[in-house]
Coordinates of C-alpha atoms in Angstrom, one line a residue:
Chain A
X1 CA -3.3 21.1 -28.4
X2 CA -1.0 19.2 -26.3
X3 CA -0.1 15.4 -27.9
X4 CA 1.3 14.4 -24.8
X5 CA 0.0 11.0 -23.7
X6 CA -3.1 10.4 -21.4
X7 CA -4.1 7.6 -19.9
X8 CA -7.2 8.5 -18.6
X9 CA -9.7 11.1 -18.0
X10 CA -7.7 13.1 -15.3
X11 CA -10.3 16.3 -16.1
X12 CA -12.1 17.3 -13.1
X13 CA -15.5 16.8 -12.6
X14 CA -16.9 19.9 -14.6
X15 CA -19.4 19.9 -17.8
X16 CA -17.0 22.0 -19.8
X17 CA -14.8 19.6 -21.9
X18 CA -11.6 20.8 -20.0
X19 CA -8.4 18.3 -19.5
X20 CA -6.0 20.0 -16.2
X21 CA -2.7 18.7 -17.4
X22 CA -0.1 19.4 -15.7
X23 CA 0.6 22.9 -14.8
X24 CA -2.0 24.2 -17.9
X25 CA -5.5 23.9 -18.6
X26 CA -6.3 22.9 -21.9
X27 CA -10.0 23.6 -23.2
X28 CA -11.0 21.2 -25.7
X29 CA -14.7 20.9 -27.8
X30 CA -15.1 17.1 -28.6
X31 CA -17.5 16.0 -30.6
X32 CA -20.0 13.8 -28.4
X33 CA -19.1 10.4 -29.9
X34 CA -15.4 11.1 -28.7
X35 CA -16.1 12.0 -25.0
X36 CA -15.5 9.8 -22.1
X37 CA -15.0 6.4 -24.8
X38 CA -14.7 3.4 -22.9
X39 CA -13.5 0.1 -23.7
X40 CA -15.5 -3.3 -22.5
X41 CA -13.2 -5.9 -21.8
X42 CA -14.8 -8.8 -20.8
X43 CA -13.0 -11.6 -19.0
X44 CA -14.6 -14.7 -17.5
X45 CA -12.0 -17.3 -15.8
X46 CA -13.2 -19.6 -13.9
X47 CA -10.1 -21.0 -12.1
X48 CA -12.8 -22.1 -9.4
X49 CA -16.3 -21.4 -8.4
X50 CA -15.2 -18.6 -5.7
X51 CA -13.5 -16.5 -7.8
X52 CA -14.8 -15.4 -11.2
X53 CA -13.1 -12.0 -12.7
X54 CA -15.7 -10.0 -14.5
X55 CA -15.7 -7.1 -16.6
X56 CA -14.1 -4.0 -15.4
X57 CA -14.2 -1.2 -17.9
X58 CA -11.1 0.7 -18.7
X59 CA -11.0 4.4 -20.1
X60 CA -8.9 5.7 -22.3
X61 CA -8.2 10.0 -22.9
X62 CA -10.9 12.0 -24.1
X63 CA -8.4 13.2 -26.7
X64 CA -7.4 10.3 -28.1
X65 CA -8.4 7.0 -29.8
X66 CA -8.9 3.9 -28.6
X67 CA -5.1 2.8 -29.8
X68 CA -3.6 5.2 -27.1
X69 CA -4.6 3.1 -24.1
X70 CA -1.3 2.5 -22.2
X71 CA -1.1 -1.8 -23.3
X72 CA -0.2 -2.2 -19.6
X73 CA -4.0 -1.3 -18.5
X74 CA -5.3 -4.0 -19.9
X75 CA -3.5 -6.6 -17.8
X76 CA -3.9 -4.4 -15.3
X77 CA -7.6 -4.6 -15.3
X78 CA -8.1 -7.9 -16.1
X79 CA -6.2 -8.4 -12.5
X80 CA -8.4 -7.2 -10.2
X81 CA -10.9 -9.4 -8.9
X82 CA -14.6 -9.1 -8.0
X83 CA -15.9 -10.6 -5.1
X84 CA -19.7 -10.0 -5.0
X85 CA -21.9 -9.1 -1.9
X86 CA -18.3 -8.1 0.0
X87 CA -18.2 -6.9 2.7
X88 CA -22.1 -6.8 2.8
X89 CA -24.8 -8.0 0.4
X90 CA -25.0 -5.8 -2.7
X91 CA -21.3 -4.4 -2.8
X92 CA -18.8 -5.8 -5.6
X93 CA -15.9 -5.6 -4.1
X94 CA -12.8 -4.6 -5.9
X95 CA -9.9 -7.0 -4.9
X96 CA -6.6 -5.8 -5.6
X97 CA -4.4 -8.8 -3.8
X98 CA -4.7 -10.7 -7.1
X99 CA -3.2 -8.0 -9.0
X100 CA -0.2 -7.9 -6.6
X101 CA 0.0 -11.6 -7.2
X102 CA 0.8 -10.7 -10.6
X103 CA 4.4 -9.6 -10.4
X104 CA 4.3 -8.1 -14.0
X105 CA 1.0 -6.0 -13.1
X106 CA 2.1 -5.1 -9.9
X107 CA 5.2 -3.5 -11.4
X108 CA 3.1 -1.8 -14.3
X109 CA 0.8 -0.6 -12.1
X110 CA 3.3 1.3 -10.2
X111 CA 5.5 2.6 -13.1
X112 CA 2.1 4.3 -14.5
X113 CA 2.1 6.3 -11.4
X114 CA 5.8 7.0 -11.4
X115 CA 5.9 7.9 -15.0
X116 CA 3.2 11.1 -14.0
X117 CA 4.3 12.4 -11.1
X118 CA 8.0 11.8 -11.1
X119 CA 8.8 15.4 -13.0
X120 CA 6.3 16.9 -10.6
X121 CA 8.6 18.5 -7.9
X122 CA 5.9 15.9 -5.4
X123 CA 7.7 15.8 -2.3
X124 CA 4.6 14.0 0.0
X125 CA 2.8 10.4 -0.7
X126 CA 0.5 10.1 1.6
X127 CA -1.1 6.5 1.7
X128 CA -4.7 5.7 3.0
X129 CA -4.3 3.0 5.4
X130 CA -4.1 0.1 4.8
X131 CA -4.4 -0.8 0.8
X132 CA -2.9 3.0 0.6
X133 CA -0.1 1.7 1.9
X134 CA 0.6 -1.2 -0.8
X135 CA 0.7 1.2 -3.3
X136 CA 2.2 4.7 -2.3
X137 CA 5.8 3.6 -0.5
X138 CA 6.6 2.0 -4.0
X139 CA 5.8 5.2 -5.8
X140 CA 7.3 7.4 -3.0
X141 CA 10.8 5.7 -3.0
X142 CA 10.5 5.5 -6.7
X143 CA 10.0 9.2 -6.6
X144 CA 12.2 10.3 -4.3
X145 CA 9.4 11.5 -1.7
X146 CA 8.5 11.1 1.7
X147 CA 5.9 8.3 2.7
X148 CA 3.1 9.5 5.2
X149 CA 0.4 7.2 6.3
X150 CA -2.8 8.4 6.8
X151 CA -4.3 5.9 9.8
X152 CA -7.2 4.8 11.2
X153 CA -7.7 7.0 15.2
X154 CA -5.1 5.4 18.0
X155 CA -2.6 4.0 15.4
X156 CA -0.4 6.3 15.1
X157 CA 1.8 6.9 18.3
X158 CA 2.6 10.4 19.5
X159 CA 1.0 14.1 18.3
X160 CA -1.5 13.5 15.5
X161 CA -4.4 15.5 14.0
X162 CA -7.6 14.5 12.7
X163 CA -10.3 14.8 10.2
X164 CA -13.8 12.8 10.3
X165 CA -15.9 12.0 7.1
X166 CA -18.7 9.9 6.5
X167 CA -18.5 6.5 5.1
X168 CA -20.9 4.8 2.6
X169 CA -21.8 3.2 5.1
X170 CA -21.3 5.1 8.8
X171 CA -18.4 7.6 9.6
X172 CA -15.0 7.5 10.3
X173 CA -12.0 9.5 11.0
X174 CA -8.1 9.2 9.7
X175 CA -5.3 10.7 11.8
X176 CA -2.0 12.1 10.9
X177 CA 1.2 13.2 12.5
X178 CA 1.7 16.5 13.5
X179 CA 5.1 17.4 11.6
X180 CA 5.2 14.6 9.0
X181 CA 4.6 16.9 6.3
X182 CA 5.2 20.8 6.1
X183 CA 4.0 23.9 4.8
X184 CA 4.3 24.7 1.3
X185 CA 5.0 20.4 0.2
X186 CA 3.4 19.2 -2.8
X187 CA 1.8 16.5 -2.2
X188 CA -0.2 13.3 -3.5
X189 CA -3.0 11.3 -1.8
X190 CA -3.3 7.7 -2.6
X191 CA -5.5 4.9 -2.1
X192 CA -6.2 2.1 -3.9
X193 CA -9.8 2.7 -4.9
X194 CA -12.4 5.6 -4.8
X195 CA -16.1 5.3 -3.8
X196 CA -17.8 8.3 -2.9
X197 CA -15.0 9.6 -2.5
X198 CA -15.0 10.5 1.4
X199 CA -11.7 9.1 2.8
X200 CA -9.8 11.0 0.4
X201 CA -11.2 13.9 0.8
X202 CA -10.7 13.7 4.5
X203 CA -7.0 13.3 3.4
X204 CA -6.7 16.0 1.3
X205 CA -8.3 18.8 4.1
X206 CA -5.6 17.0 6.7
X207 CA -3.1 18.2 4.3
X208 CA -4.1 21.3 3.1
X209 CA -4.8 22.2 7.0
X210 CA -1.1 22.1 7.7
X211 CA -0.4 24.2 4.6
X212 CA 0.3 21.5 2.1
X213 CA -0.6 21.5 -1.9
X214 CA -2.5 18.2 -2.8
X215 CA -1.4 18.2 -6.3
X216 CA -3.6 15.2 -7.8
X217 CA -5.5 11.9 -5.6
X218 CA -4.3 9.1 -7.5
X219 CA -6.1 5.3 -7.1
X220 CA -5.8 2.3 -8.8
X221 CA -9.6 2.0 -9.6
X222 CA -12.6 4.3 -10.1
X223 CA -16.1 3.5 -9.2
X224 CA -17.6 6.5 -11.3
X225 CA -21.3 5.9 -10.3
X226 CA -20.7 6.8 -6.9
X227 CA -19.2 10.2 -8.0
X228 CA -16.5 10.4 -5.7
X229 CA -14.1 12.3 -8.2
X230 CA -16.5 15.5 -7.6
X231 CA -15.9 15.5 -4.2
X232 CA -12.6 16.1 -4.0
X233 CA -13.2 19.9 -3.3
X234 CA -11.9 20.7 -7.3
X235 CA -8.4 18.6 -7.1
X236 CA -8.1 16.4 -9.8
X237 CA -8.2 12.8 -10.1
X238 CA -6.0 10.4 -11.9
X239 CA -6.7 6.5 -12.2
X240 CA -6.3 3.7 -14.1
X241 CA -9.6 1.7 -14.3
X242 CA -12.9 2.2 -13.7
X243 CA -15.4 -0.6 -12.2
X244 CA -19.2 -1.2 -11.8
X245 CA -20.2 0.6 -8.1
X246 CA -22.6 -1.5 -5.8
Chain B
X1 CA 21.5 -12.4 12.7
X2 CA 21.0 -8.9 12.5
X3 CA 22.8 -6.3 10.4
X4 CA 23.4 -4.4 13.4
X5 CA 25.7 -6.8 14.9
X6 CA 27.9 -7.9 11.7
X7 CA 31.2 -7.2 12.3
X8 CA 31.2 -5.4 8.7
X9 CA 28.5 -3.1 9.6
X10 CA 26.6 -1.3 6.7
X11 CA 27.6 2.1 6.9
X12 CA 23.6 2.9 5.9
X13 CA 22.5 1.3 9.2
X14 CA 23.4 4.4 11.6
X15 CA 21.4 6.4 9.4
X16 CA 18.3 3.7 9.7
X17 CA 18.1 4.1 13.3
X18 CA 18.9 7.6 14.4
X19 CA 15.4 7.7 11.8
X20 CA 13.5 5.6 14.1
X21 CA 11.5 7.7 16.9
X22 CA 10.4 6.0 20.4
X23 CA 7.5 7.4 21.7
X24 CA 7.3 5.9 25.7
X25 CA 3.6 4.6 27.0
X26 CA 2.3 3.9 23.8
X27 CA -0.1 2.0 22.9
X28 CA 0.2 2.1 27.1
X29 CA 2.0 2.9 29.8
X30 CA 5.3 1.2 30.2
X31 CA 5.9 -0.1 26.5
X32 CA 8.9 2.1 24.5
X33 CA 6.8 2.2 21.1
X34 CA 9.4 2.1 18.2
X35 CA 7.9 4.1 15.2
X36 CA 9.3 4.0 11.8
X37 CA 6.9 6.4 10.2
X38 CA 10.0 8.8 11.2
X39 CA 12.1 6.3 9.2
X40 CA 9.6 7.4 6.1
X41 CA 9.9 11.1 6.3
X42 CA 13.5 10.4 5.4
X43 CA 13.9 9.1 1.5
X44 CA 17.7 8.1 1.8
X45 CA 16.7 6.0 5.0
X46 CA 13.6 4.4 3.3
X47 CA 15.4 3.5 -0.1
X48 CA 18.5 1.9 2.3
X49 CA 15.8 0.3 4.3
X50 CA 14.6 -1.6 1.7
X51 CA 18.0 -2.1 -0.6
X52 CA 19.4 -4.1 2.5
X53 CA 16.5 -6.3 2.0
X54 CA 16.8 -6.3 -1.8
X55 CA 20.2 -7.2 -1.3
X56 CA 19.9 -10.1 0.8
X57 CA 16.8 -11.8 -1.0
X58 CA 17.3 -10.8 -4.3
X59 CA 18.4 -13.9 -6.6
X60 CA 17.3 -16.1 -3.6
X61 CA 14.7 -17.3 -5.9
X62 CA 11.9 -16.3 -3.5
X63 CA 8.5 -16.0 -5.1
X64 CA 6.5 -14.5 -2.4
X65 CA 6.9 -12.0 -0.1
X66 CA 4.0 -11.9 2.8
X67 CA 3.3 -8.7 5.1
X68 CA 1.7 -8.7 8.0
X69 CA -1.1 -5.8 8.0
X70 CA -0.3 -3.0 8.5
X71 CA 3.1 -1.7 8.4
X72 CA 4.5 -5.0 6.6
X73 CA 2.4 -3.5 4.2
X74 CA 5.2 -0.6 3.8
X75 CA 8.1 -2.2 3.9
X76 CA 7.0 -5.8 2.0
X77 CA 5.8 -4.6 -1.6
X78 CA 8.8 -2.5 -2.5
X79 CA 11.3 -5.7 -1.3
X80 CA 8.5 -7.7 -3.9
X81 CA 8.8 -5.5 -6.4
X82 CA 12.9 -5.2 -6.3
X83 CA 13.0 -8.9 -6.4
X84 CA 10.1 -10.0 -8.7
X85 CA 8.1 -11.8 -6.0
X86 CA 4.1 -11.6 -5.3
X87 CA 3.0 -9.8 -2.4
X88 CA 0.5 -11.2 0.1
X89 CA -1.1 -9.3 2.6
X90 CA -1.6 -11.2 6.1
X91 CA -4.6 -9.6 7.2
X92 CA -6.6 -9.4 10.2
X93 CA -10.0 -11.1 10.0
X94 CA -12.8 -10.2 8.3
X95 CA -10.6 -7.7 5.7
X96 CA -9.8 -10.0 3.2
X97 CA -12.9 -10.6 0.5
X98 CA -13.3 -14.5 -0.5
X99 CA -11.9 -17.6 0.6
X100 CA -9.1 -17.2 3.4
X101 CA -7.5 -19.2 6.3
X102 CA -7.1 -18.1 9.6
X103 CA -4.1 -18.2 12.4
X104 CA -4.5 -17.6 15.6
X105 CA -2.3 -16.5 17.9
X106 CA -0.9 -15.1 21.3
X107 CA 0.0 -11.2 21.5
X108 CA 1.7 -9.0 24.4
X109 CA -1.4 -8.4 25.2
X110 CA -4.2 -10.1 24.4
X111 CA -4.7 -12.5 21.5
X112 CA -5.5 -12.2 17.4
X113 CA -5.9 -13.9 14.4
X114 CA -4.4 -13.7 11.1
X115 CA -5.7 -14.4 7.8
X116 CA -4.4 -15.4 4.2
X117 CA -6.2 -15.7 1.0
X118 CA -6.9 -19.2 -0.6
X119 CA -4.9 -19.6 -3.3
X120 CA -2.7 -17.1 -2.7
X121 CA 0.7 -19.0 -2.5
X122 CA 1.2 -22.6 -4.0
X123 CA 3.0 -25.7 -2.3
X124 CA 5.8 -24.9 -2.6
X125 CA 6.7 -21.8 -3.1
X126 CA 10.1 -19.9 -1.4
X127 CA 8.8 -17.0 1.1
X128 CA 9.7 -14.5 3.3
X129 CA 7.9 -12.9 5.6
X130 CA 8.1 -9.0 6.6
X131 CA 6.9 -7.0 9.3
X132 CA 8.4 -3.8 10.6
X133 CA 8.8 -5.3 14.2
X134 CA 9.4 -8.6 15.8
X135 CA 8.3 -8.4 19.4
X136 CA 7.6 -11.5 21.4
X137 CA 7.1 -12.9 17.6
X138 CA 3.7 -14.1 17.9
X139 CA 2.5 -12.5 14.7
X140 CA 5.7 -13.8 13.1
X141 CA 5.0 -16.8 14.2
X142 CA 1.1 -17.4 12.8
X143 CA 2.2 -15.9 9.8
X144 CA 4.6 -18.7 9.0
X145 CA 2.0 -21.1 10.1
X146 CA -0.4 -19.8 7.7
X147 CA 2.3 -20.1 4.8
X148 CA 3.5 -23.9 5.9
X149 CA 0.3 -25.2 6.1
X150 CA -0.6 -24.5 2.3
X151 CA 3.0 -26.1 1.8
X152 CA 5.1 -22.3 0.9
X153 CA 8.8 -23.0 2.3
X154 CA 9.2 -20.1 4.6
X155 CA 12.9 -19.2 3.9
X156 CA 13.7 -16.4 6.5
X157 CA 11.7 -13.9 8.6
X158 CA 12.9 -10.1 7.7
X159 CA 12.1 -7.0 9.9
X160 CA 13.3 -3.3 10.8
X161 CA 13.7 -3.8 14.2
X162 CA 14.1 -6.7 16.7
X163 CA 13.0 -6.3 20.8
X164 CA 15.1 -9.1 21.9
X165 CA 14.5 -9.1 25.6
X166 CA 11.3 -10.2 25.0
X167 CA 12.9 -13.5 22.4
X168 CA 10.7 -13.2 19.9
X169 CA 13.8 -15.3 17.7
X170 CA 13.1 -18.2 19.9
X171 CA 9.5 -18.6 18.7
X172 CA 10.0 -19.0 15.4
X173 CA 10.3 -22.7 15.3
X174 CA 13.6 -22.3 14.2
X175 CA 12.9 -20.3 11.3
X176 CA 16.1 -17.8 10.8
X177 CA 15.1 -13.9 11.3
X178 CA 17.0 -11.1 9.7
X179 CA 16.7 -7.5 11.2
X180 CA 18.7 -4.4 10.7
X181 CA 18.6 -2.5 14.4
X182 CA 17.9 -3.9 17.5
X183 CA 16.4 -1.9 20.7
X184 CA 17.2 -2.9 24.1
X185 CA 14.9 -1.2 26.6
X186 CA 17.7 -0.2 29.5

């Protein structure tokens, strides 16, 4: 068994007990009180009556114990604001501009990402407009890899394909330029959060339709109740919290 | 002042805009679009992008960087991150959860508004403000307005590329705008 260090779950979305590191597959029997821990942290500060910062659970690997949780998670976490019934009633909204108000978590959050994938031979980030792109062109540079943004239609100027996907709530459809990327790149798709997980799966067939190898989705924060993580047609999944879905 | 025009120009500025692709009659006919997602496809021209940035704010003790939605969203966090400020996305309406405060302003064509979270930046506070083009510097323009009136000390405007037949520089209430290349439409 592999001691390298995990942050998180990154194991795909199978019943099988089977961590996709990179390049191998590692098969793994875990007792049931070891699989899928979680740790509550629960922090209430009320700086004012609009904004209150509740729990958001954060995972650590299947494989390990509780200890092995990268320190900088926590912060991390503890960052992200909720704003209830956002942008309709009944959706907690995951608010990531307070954790880039934090210059510290901001930084960390980044380096996590950069730490994984910068061995990887990754020469693509695409971003998911527009909180995609907050978080990808700091991992690309840092990285050495293009930046591609994935838009929103008639943004982009000049020759661009498209994918549509449905929405939690409607449909949509993100656009990319024709010759940003090419055929045989290895590639990551980020965003800053995943819900069901149908805007980055529209990203990854708008890659892999011009011949492109998503190597991993990567996102600041998980809803896991929505399942979005098993709609990513098998690619795996790597993030550093999880949070309550609507 | 623009690093295109110092006399000591950076040799890394050529390589910035031969990157830079204009694509004529978009968003309609008759405007020259400048589009720097060509500028991304090319690492070395990204990373010297943002290290002339770096380089001129870095130490400047400026605590916040501001990017106007969308592409200040790509070029402002890596400058925050290089010199330790907070990023703050200027947003249009209705995208930013919570408390904000809204700008509005005149555009080309047609008019916007802007938005800023509550509590965001304190009085105060040393900022720049980035976007990847300054046009006829209305966006510019309400996004400084949002940052003085909660009592931030806009220090300098910073983006790619200036259009400066249409004097975008002039509306900035006398706010000082840094930008690497300029494009004259001849």
């Amino acid at each position: 068994m592999q001691t390298s260090r995990l942050l998180l779950c990154s194991s795909s979305a199978s019943s099988s007990n089977q961590l996709l590191l990179f390049g191998s597959a590692v098969t793994l029997t875990l007792p049931s009180c070891l699989r899928f821990p979680s740790l509550s942290l629960t922090i209430t500060n009320s700086t004012s009556s609009s904004i209150r910062f509740n729990s958001i659970r954060s995972t650590s690997s299947q494989m390990a114990s509780k200890d092995s949780q990268d320190p900088r998670i926590a912060r991390i976490s503890s960052s992200i604001r909720i704003i209830p019934d956002f942008p309709k009633p009944g959706i907690m909204f995951q608010d990531i501009t307070t954790l880039l108000l934090d210059t510290k978590a901001f930084k960390d959050t980044i380096d996590l990402f950069v730490e994984r994938y910068r061995d990887q031979n990754i020469s693509v980030v695409a971003g998911v407009e527009a909180r995609g792109f907050i978080f990808g062109p700091p991992i690309a540079l840092a990285i050495g890899a293009k930046f591609v943004p994935m838009r929103k239609p008639k943004k982009l100027p000049g020759e661009v394909i498209s994918e549509e996907y449905s929405l939690e709530y409607g449909t949509d459809k993100i656009e990319m330029h024709v010759g940003a990327v090419q055929t045989g790149e290895r590639a990551l798709v980020i965003d800053d959060l995943i819900a069901t997980g149908g805007t980055l799966c529209a990203a990854i067939k708008l890659l892999e339709r011009v011949g492109v190898t998503v190597v991993e989705c990567a996102c600041v924060i998980e809803l896991p109740e929505l399942k979005g993580r098993a709609k990513l047609g098998g690619k795996p999944l790597f993030v550093l919290v999880e949070g309550e879905g609507a | 002042m623009s690093a295109y025009t110092n006399h000591n120009q950076d040799p890394r500025l050529h390589g910035i805009k031969t990157k830079i692709r204009v694509v004529p009659d978009f968003p309609k006919a008759g405007i020259m679009f400048q589009d720097i997602t060509t500028l991304l496809l090319d690492p070395k021209a990204f990373k010297d992008t943002i290290d002339l940035f770096v380089e001129r704010y870095k130490g400047k003790n400026i605590s916040v960087v501001a990017g106007i939605e969308a592409r200040g969203f790509i070029f402002g966090p890596p400058i925050a991150l290089a010199i330790g400020a907070k990023f703050v996305p200027l947003r249009k309406p209705k995208k930013l959860p919570g408390k904000v405060i809204s700008q509005e302003y005149i555009l080309e064509y047609g008019r916007d508004c802007l938005e800023m979270h509550v509590g965001a930046v304190e009085t105060g506070e040393r900022a720049i403000v980035v976007d990847d083009l300054i046009a006829t510097g209305g966006t510019l323009g309400a996004a400084m307005n949002l940052l003085e009136r909660v009592g931030a000390e806009v220090v300098e405007c910073a983006c790619v590329i200036e259009l400066p037949e249409l004097k975008g520089r002039e509306r900035l209430n006398g706010k000082p705008l840094y930008v690497l290349v300029e494009y004259f439409d001849i």
